[in-house]
Short mmCIF file of C-alpha atoms in Angstrom, two decimals:
data_model
loop_
_atom_site.label_atom_id
_atom_site.label_comp_id
_atom_site.label_asym_id
_atom_site.label_seq_id
_atom_site.Cartn_x
_atom_site.Cartn_y
_atom_site.Cartn_z
CA MET A 1497 98.77 64.19 127.56
CA THR A 1498 98.21 65.32 123.94
CA ARG A 1499 95.67 67.85 124.97
CA VAL A 1500 98.10 69.57 127.18
CA LEU A 1501 100.72 69.61 124.42
CA ASP A 1502 98.04 70.92 122.02
CA VAL A 1503 97.24 73.89 124.24
CA ILE A 1504 100.93 74.67 124.81
CA LEU A 1505 101.95 74.32 121.19
CA ALA A 1506 98.91 76.17 119.86
CA LEU A 1507 99.67 79.17 122.25
CA LEU A 1508 103.27 79.13 121.25
CA GLY A 1509 102.28 78.87 117.51
CA LEU A 1510 99.84 81.72 117.78
CA THR A 1511 102.22 83.83 119.82
CA LEU A 1512 105.26 83.37 117.68
CA GLY A 1513 103.21 83.22 114.42
CA LEU A 1514 101.21 86.55 115.24
CA PRO A 1515 103.51 88.64 112.87
CA LEU A 1516 102.90 86.17 110.00
CA LEU A 1517 99.33 85.87 110.87
CA LEU A 1518 98.82 89.66 110.56
CA VAL A 1519 100.75 89.74 107.29
CA LEU A 1520 98.52 87.05 105.76
CA LEU A 1521 95.45 88.70 107.05
CA VAL A 1522 96.48 91.99 105.34
CA VAL A 1523 97.47 90.35 102.10
CA GLY A 1524 94.38 88.16 102.17
CA TRP A 1525 92.22 91.27 102.61
CA PHE A 1526 93.61 92.65 99.27
CA ASP A 1527 93.24 89.23 97.65
CA THR A 1528 89.55 88.52 98.46
CA GLY A 1529 88.27 91.15 100.92
CA LEU A 1530 87.57 88.43 103.32
CA PRO A 1531 90.89 86.85 104.50
CA LEU A 1532 89.43 84.37 106.92
CA PHE A 1533 87.06 81.56 106.03
CA THR A 1534 84.92 79.75 108.56
CA GLN A 1535 82.91 76.69 107.72
CA GLN A 1536 80.92 74.06 109.88
CA ARG A 1537 82.81 70.68 109.93
CA VAL A 1538 82.19 67.31 111.62
CA GLY A 1539 84.02 67.16 114.89
CA ARG A 1540 84.53 64.58 117.74
CA HIS A 1541 81.44 62.29 118.30
CA GLN A 1542 80.14 63.90 114.96
CA ARG A 1543 79.35 67.10 116.59
CA PRO A 1544 79.56 70.32 114.55
CA PHE A 1545 82.22 72.95 115.08
CA VAL A 1546 83.29 76.02 113.20
CA LEU A 1547 86.71 75.68 111.60
CA VAL A 1548 88.76 78.72 110.71
CA LYS A 1549 91.20 78.90 107.95
CA PHE A 1550 92.73 81.64 105.62
CA ARG A 1551 90.50 81.93 102.55
CA THR A 1552 92.04 80.34 99.36
CA MET A 1553 88.98 80.70 97.19
CA ARG A 1554 86.76 83.47 96.00
CA PRO A 1555 84.21 84.38 98.49
CA ASP A 1556 81.26 83.43 96.29
CA THR A 1557 82.63 79.68 95.78
CA THR A 1558 80.28 76.79 96.71
CA SER A 1559 81.21 74.93 99.85
CA VAL A 1560 82.51 71.59 98.69
CA ALA A 1561 85.61 69.37 99.45
CA SER A 1562 88.81 70.72 98.01
CA HIS A 1563 89.00 67.93 95.35
CA LEU A 1564 85.71 68.86 93.97
CA ALA A 1565 86.48 72.63 93.94
CA ASP A 1566 86.53 74.62 90.68
CA PRO A 1567 90.21 75.18 90.07
CA ASP A 1568 89.46 78.72 88.86
CA ALA A 1569 87.82 79.54 92.12
CA ILE A 1570 91.23 79.29 93.90
CA THR A 1571 93.09 82.58 93.95
CA PRO A 1572 96.91 82.80 93.26
CA LEU A 1573 97.42 83.67 96.92
CA GLY A 1574 95.12 80.74 97.83
CA ARG A 1575 97.38 78.36 95.79
CA PHE A 1576 100.36 79.53 97.63
CA LEU A 1577 98.82 79.25 100.98
CA ARG A 1578 97.53 75.62 100.18
CA ARG A 1579 100.94 74.65 98.87
CA THR A 1580 102.77 75.99 101.94
CA LYS A 1581 99.92 74.86 104.28
CA LEU A 1582 99.79 78.39 105.78
CA ASP A 1583 96.04 78.42 105.28
CA GLU A 1584 95.87 76.06 108.21
CA LEU A 1585 97.50 78.54 110.78
CA PRO A 1586 94.22 79.94 111.93
CA GLN A 1587 93.15 76.47 113.13
CA LEU A 1588 95.50 76.87 116.12
CA TRP A 1589 92.50 78.83 117.41
CA ASN A 1590 90.45 75.72 117.02
CA VAL A 1591 93.10 73.67 118.87
CA LEU A 1592 93.22 76.16 121.61
CA ARG A 1593 89.43 75.93 121.97
CA GLY A 1594 89.38 72.30 122.06
CA ASP A 1595 87.51 71.61 118.85
CA MET A 1596 90.65 70.11 117.25
CA SER A 1597 93.99 68.60 118.04
CA LEU A 1598 97.21 69.41 116.17
CA VAL A 1599 97.16 65.71 115.17
CA GLY A 1600 94.19 63.79 114.24
CA PRO A 1601 91.81 62.80 111.19
CA ARG A 1602 91.18 66.08 109.17
CA PRO A 1603 87.62 67.17 109.89
CA CYS A 1604 85.20 66.62 106.99
CA LEU A 1605 82.16 68.39 105.69
CA PHE A 1606 78.66 67.34 106.73
CA ASN A 1607 77.83 66.77 102.97
CA GLN A 1608 80.77 64.10 102.72
CA GLU A 1609 78.26 61.51 103.66
CA GLU A 1610 80.33 58.45 102.38
CA LEU A 1611 83.41 59.65 104.32
CA ILE A 1612 81.23 60.07 107.52
CA ARG A 1613 79.80 56.61 107.08
CA GLU A 1614 83.28 55.09 106.60
CA ARG A 1615 84.76 56.93 109.59
CA ALA A 1616 81.94 56.05 111.83
CA ALA A 1617 82.15 52.48 110.98
CA ARG A 1618 85.76 52.48 111.99
CA GLY A 1619 85.39 54.54 115.22
CA VAL A 1620 87.28 57.54 113.85
CA PHE A 1621 84.95 60.14 115.37
CA GLU A 1622 86.06 59.09 118.95
CA ALA A 1623 89.08 61.29 118.37
CA ARG A 1624 89.33 65.00 117.97
CA PRO A 1625 89.96 65.98 114.35
CA GLY A 1626 93.33 67.38 113.69
CA ILE A 1627 95.24 69.77 111.54
CA THR A 1628 97.57 66.99 110.34
CA GLY A 1629 97.91 63.18 110.63
CA LEU A 1630 99.06 60.14 108.81
CA ALA A 1631 96.83 60.53 105.89
CA GLN A 1632 98.04 64.18 105.29
CA THR A 1633 101.74 63.19 105.61
CA LYS A 1634 101.10 60.38 103.01
CA GLY A 1635 99.20 62.73 100.60
CA ILE A 1636 95.84 60.97 101.06
CA ASP A 1637 92.96 63.40 100.76
CA MET A 1638 89.17 63.26 100.88
CA SER A 1639 88.73 62.05 97.29
CA ASN A 1640 89.10 58.42 98.39
CA PRO A 1641 86.83 58.07 101.56
CA ALA A 1642 87.45 54.45 102.15
CA LEU A 1643 91.17 54.74 102.01
CA LEU A 1644 91.12 57.96 104.20
CA ALA A 1645 88.85 56.35 106.86
CA GLU A 1646 91.15 53.24 106.91
CA THR A 1647 94.26 55.36 107.27
CA ASP A 1648 92.72 57.57 109.97
CA ALA A 1649 91.66 54.28 111.86
CA ALA A 1650 95.01 52.90 111.62
CA MET A 1651 96.76 55.99 112.79
CA LEU A 1652 94.42 56.20 115.88
CA ALA A 1653 94.73 52.47 116.66
CA ASN A 1654 98.54 52.62 116.84
CA PHE A 1655 98.96 56.23 118.04
CA ARG A 1656 101.71 56.97 120.51
CA LEU A 1657 103.22 60.16 121.72
CA PRO A 1658 106.25 59.97 119.37
CA ASP A 1659 103.77 59.72 116.49
CA TYR A 1660 102.29 63.10 117.59
CA PHE A 1661 105.62 64.84 117.12
CA ARG A 1662 106.49 62.89 113.94
CA TYR A 1663 103.27 63.95 112.15
CA ILE A 1664 103.83 67.57 113.16
CA PHE A 1665 107.43 67.58 112.11
CA LEU A 1666 106.65 65.87 108.71
CA THR A 1667 103.94 68.51 108.14
CA LEU A 1668 106.33 71.34 108.93
CA VAL A 1669 109.01 70.12 106.60
CA GLY A 1670 106.55 69.86 103.78
CA ARG A 1671 105.52 66.13 103.65
CA GLY A 1672 102.25 65.63 101.89
CA ARG A 1673 100.79 68.12 99.36
CA GLY A 1674 98.34 70.19 101.37
CA ASP A 1675 94.67 70.33 100.25
CA HIS A 1676 94.40 68.91 96.80
CA ALA A 1677 92.43 70.68 94.26
CA PRO A 1678 91.90 69.73 90.56
CA PRO A 1679 94.70 71.39 88.20
CA ARG A 1680 93.74 74.40 86.09
#
């Protein structure tokens, strides 16, 4: 059932959000010259997929988790996009393709080995990764792999359809802090 909802809501989001997506693409072009960012992430069953986001850091930045990023690498537009979570909008394409769900554990990088071990031990990779979920609405990021994996596993173990809508709603109204980066 959630896959059907994912497709419907992703199509709706991409269609209604097209003007905003286009504006952010143009503004992003002036900000970094490369408004979209793609990165290989760990997907369902630990299979790789290419995640699409709006770029929030300079193009020459090393690919690391947000909490390890150089705060000076994040552009002013990038800070705004992260704070408002608008950098996530292009991931609706990943949802439409079936790489992700709207709700699920945030996909990690392949170099986040501790998080991968923690999630594998708890069966988290049985689910599609998501744009948002329990950890994101509670402000838990990838800087604490054990806590994140525990939170993801708890969400999946108790997941019901009302939770799907609750996590989306909480994200839309600003619950959680978006991708954490060290302060400048």
